[in-house]
mmCIF file of C-alpha atoms in Angstrom:
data_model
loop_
_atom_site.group_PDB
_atom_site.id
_atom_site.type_symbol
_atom_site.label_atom_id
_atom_site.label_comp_id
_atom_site.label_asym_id
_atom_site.label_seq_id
_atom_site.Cartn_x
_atom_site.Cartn_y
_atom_site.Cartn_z
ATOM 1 C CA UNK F 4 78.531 88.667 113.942
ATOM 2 C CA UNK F 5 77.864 85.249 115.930
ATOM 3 C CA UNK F 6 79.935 86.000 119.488
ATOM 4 C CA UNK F 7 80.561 88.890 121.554
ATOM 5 C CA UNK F 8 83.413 88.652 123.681
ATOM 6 C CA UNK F 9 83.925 91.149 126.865
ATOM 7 C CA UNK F 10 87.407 92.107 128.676
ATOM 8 C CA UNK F 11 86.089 91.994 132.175
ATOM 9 C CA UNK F 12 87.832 94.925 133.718
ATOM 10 C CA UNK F 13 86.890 98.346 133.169
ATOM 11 C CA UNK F 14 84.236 96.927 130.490
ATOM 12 C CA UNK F 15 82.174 94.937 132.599
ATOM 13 C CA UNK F 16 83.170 96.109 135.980
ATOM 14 C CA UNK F 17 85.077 99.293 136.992
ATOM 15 C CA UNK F 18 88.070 97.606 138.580
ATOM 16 C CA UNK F 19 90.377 99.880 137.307
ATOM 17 C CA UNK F 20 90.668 102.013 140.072
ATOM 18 C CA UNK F 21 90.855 98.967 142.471
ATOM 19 C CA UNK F 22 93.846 97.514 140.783
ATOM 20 C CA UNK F 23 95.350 101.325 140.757
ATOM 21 C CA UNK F 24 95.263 101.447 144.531
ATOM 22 C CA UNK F 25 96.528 97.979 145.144
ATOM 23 C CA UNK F 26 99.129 97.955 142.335
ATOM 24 C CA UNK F 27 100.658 101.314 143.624
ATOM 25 C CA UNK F 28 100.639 100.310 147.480
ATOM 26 C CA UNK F 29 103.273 97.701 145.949
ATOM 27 C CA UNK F 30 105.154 99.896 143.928
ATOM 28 C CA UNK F 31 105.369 102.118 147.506
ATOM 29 C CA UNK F 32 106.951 99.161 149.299
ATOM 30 C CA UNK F 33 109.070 98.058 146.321
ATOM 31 C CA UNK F 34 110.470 102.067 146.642
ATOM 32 C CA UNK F 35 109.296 101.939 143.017
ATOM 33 C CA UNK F 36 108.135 105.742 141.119
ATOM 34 C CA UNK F 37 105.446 104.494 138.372
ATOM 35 C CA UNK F 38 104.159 108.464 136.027
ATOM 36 C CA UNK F 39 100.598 107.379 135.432
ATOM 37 C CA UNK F 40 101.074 107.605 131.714
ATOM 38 C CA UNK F 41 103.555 104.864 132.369
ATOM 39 C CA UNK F 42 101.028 102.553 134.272
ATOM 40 C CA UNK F 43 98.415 103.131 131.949
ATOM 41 C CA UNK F 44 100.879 100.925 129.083
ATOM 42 C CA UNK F 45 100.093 97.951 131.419
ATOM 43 C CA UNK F 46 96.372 98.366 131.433
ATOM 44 C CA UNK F 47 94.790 95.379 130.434
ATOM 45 C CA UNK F 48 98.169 93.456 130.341
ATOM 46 C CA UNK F 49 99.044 90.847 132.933
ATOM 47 C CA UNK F 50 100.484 90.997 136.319
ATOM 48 C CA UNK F 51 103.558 88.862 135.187
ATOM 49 C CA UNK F 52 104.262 91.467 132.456
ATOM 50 C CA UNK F 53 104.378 94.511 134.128
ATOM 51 C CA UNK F 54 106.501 93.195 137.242
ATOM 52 C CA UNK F 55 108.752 91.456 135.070
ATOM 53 C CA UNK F 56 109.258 94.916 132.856
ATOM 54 C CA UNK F 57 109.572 97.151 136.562
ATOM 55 C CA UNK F 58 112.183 94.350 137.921
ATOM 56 C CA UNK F 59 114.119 94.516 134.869
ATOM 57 C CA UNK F 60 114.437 98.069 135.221
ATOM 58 C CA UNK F 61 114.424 99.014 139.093
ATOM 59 C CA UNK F 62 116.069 96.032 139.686
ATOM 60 C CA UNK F 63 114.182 95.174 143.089
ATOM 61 C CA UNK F 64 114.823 91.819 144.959
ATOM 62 C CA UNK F 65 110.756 90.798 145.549
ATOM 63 C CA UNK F 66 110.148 87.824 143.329
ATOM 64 C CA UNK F 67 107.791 88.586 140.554
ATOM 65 C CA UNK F 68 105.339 85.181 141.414
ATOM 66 C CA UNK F 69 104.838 86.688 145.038
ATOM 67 C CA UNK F 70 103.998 90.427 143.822
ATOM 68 C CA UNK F 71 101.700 88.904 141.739
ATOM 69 C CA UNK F 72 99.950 86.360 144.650
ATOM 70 C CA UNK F 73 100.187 90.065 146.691
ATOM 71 C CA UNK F 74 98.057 91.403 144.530
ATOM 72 C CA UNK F 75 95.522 89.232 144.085
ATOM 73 C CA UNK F 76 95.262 88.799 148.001
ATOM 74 C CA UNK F 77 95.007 92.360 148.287
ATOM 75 C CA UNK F 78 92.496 93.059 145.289
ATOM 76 C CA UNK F 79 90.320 89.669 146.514
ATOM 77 C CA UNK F 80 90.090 91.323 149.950
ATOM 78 C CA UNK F 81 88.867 94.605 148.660
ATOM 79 C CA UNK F 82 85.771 92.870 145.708
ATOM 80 C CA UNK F 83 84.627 91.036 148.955
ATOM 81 C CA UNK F 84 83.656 94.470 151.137
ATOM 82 C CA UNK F 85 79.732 94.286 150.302
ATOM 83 C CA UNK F 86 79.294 96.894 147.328
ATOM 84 C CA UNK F 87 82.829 97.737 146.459
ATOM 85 C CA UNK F 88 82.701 95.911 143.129
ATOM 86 C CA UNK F 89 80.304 97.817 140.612
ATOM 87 C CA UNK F 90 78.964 97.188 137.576
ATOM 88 C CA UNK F 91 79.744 99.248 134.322
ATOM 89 C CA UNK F 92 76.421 101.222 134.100
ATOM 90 C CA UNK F 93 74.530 99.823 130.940
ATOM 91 C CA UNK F 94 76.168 96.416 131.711
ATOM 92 C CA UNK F 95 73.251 94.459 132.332
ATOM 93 C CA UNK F 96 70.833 95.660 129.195
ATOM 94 C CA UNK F 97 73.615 94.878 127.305
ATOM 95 C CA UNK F 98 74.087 91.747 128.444
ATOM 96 C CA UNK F 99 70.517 90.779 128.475
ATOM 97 C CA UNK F 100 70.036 91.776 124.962
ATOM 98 C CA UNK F 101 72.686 90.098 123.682
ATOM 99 C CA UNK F 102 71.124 86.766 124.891
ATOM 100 C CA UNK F 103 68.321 87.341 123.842
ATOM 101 C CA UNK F 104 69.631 87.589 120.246
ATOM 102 C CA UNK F 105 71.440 84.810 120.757
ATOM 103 C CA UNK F 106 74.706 86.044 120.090
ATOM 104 C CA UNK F 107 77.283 83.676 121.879
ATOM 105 C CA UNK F 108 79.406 85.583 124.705
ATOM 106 C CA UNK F 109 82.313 85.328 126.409
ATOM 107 C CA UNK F 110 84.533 86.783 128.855
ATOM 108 C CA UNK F 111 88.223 87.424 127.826
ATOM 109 C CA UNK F 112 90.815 88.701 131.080
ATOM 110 C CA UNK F 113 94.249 89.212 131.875
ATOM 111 C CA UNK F 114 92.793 88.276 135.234
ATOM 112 C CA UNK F 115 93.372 85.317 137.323
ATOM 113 C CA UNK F 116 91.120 82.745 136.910
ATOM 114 C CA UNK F 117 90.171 82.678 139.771
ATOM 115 C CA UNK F 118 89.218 86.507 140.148
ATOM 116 C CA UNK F 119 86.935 86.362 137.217
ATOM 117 C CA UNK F 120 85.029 83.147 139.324
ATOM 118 C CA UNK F 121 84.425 85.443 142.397
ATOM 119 C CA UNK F 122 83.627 88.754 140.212
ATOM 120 C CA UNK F 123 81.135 86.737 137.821
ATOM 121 C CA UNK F 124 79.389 85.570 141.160
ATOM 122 C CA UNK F 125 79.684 88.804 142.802
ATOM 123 C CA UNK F 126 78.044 90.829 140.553
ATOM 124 C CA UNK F 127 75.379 88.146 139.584
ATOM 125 C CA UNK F 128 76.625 88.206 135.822
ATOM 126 C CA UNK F 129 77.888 84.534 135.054
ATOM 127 C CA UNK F 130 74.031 83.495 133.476
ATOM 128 C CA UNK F 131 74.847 85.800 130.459
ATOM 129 C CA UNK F 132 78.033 84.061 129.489
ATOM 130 C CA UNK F 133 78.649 80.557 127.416
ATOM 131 C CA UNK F 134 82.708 80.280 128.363
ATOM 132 C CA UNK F 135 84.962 82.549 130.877
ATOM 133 C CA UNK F 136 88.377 82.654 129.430
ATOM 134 C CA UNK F 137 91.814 83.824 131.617
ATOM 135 C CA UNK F 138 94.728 85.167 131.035
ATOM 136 C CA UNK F 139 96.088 81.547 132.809
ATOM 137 C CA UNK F 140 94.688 80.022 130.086
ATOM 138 C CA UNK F 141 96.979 81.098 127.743
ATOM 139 C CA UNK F 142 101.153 81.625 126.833
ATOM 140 C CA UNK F 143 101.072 85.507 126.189
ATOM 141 C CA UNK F 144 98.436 88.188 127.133
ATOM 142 C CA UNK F 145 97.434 91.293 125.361
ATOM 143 C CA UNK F 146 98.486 93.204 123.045
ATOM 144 C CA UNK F 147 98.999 89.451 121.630
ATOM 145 C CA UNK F 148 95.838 87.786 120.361
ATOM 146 C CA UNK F 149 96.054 84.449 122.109
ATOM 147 C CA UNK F 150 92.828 85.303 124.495
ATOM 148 C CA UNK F 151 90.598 86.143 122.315
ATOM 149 C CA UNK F 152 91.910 83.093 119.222
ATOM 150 C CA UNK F 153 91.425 80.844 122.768
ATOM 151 C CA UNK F 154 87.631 82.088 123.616
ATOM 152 C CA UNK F 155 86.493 81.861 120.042
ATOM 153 C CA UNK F 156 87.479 78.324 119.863
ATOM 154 C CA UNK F 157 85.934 77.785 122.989
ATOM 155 C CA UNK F 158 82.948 79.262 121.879
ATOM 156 C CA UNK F 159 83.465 77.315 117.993
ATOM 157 C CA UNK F 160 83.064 81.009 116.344
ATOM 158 C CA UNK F 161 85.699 81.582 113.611
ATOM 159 C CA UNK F 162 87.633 85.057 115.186
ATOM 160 C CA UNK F 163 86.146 86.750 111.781
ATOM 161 C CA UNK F 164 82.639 86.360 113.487
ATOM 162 C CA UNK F 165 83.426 87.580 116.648
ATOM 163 C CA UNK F 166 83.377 91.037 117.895
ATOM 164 C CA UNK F 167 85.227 92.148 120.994
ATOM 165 C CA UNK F 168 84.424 94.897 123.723
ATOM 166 C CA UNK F 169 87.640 96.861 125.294
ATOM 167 C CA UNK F 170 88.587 99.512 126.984
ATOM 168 C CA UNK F 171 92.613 99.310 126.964
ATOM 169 C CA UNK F 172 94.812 100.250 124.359
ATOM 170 C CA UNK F 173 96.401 96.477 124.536
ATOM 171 C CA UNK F 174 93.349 94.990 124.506
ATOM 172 C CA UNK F 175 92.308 96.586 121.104
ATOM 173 C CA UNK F 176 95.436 95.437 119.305
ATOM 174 C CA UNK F 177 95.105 92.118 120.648
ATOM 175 C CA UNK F 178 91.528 91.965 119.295
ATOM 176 C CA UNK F 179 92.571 93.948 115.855
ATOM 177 C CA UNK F 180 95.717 91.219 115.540
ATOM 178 C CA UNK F 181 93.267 88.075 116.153
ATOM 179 C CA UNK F 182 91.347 88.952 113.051
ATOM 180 C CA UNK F 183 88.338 90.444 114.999
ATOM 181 C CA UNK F 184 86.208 93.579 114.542
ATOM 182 C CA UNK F 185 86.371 95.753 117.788
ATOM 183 C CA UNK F 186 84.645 97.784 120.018
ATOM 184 C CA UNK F 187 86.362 100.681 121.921
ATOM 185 C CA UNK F 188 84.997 101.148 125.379
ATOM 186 C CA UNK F 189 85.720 104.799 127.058
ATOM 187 C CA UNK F 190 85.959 103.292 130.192
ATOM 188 C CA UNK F 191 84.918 106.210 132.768
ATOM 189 C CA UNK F 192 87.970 104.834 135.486
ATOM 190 C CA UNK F 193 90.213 103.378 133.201
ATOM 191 C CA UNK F 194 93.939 105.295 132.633
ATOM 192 C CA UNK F 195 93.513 107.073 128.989
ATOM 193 C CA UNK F 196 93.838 104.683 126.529
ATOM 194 C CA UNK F 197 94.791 105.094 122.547
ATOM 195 C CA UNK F 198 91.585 103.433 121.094
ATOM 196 C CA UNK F 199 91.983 104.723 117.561
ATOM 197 C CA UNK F 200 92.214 101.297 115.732
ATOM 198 C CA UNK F 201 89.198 100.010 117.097
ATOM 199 C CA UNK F 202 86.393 99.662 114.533
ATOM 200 C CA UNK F 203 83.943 102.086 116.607
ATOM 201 C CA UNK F 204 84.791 103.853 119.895
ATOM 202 C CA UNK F 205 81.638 104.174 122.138
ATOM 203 C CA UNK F 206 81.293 106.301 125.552
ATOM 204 C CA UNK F 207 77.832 104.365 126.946
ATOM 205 C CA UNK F 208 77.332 100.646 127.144
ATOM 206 C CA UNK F 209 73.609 101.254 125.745
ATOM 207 C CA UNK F 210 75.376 102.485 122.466
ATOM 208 C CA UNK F 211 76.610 98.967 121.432
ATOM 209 C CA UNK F 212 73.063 97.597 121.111
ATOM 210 C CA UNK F 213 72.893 100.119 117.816
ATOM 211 C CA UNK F 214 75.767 98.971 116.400
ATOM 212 C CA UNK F 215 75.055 95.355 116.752
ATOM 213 C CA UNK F 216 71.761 95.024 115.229
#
C-alpha cells in the first residue's frame, strides 16, 4: 500500500453524535419521524441525499439547499464551543506513524468543504495530510466511489494502492466499488453500521498500525 485515505467523521473525529442532534432538531421542525435504524442508512452519505430521499417521501415544503445551509450553520456553531470537537482516541499515533512511513494520506468526506477546513484546524490535524478531498468535489457521494477515485488521483496513487479507513456502511462500499482494500472502523458514536465487506474490521485506532506494516 502507498496512500491511506481517512473518512473524517466518526474515523477521525466523533462527529457523529453532533450531526445526530442537529440533523434531528430539523427533522422536529420539518414534523418529520426518522427510526434510528433509518438514519443510520444516511451515515456517511451527503446532506443533499438524505433530504432529497425525506422530501420525496414526507413531502415537506423547506427547500432541500436551505436544510442543508441549516445544518451546517447549526453544526459550525456547535465544533466552535472550545472542546466540543474530539478526536477519535488513537487518532494522532496513527496519524503520526503513518507519516513517518511515508505512506501518502488523505482525507475523503461527505462533508462540506468548508467543514473539513475548520475541523482540520480545530483539532490541529491538517500537518498529517497531503490533499483534503469533499464531498463538493465530486457528482455523487458514497456508497458510489467517486471520493475516493477523486483523492487517489489527487494524491497520483492508482485506487489498487490505496487503502481506506471507514466507519459507515456506505462508506465501505464506496471504497470496496473504487477498487480499494478497506478498513472497517467500529466507530464508538457512530449508528451501527454493516461493515462485513470490509477487508478487516478493527475496534481501536492503534490496531491499524499492525495491519499496515
Amino acid at each position: 500500500m502507498k496512500a491511506v485515505i481517512f473518512d473524517m467523521d466518526g474515523v477521525l473525529i466523533d462527529s457523529e453524535p453532533l450531526y445526530y442532534e442537529v440533523e434531528h432538531s430539523i427533522y422536529d421542525e420539518l414534523g418529520v419521524q426518522i427510526e434510528d435504524e433509518r438514519y443510520a442508512q444516511y451515515v456517511g452519505s451527503s446532506a443533499y441525499k438524505m433530504y432529497s430521499d425525506l422530501k420525496e417521501e414526507f413531502h415537506f415544503e423547506a427547500d432541500i439547499e436551505e436544510l442543508i445551509q441549516k445544518t451546517r450553520e447549526r453544526i459550525e456553531e456547535i465544533i466552535e464551543i472550545p472542546g466540543k470537537l474530539k478526536l477519535i482516541e488513537g487518532v494522532i499515533p496513527l496519524l503520526q506513524w503513518c507519516k513517518e512511513k511515508e505512506y501518502k494520506t488523505a482525507i475523503a468526506s461527505s462533508s462540506h468543504d468548508e467543514m473539513i477546513q475548520k475541523v482540520v484546524d480545530i483539532v490541529d490535524i491538517r500537518q498529517y495530510f497531503d490533499t483534503l478531498v469533499s464531498g463538493d468535489f465530486v457528482k455523487k457521494s458514497k456508497p458510489n466511489p467517486d471520493i475516493f477515485l477523486y483523492a487517489a488521483k489527487k494524491l497520483e496513487v492508482k485506487p489498487q494502492n490505496c487503502i481506506v479507513i471507514e466507519d459507515s456502511s456506505n462508506g465501505v462500499k464506496a471504497a470496496n466499488r473504487a477498487g480499494m482494500k478497506c478498513i472497517g472502523f467500529q466507530s464508538p458514536n457512530t449508528p451501527p453500521q454493516n461493515l462485513e465487506i470490509a477487508d478487516q474490521v478493527v475496534v481501536h485506532m492503534t490496531e491499524i498500525i499492525n495491519i499496515l506494516k
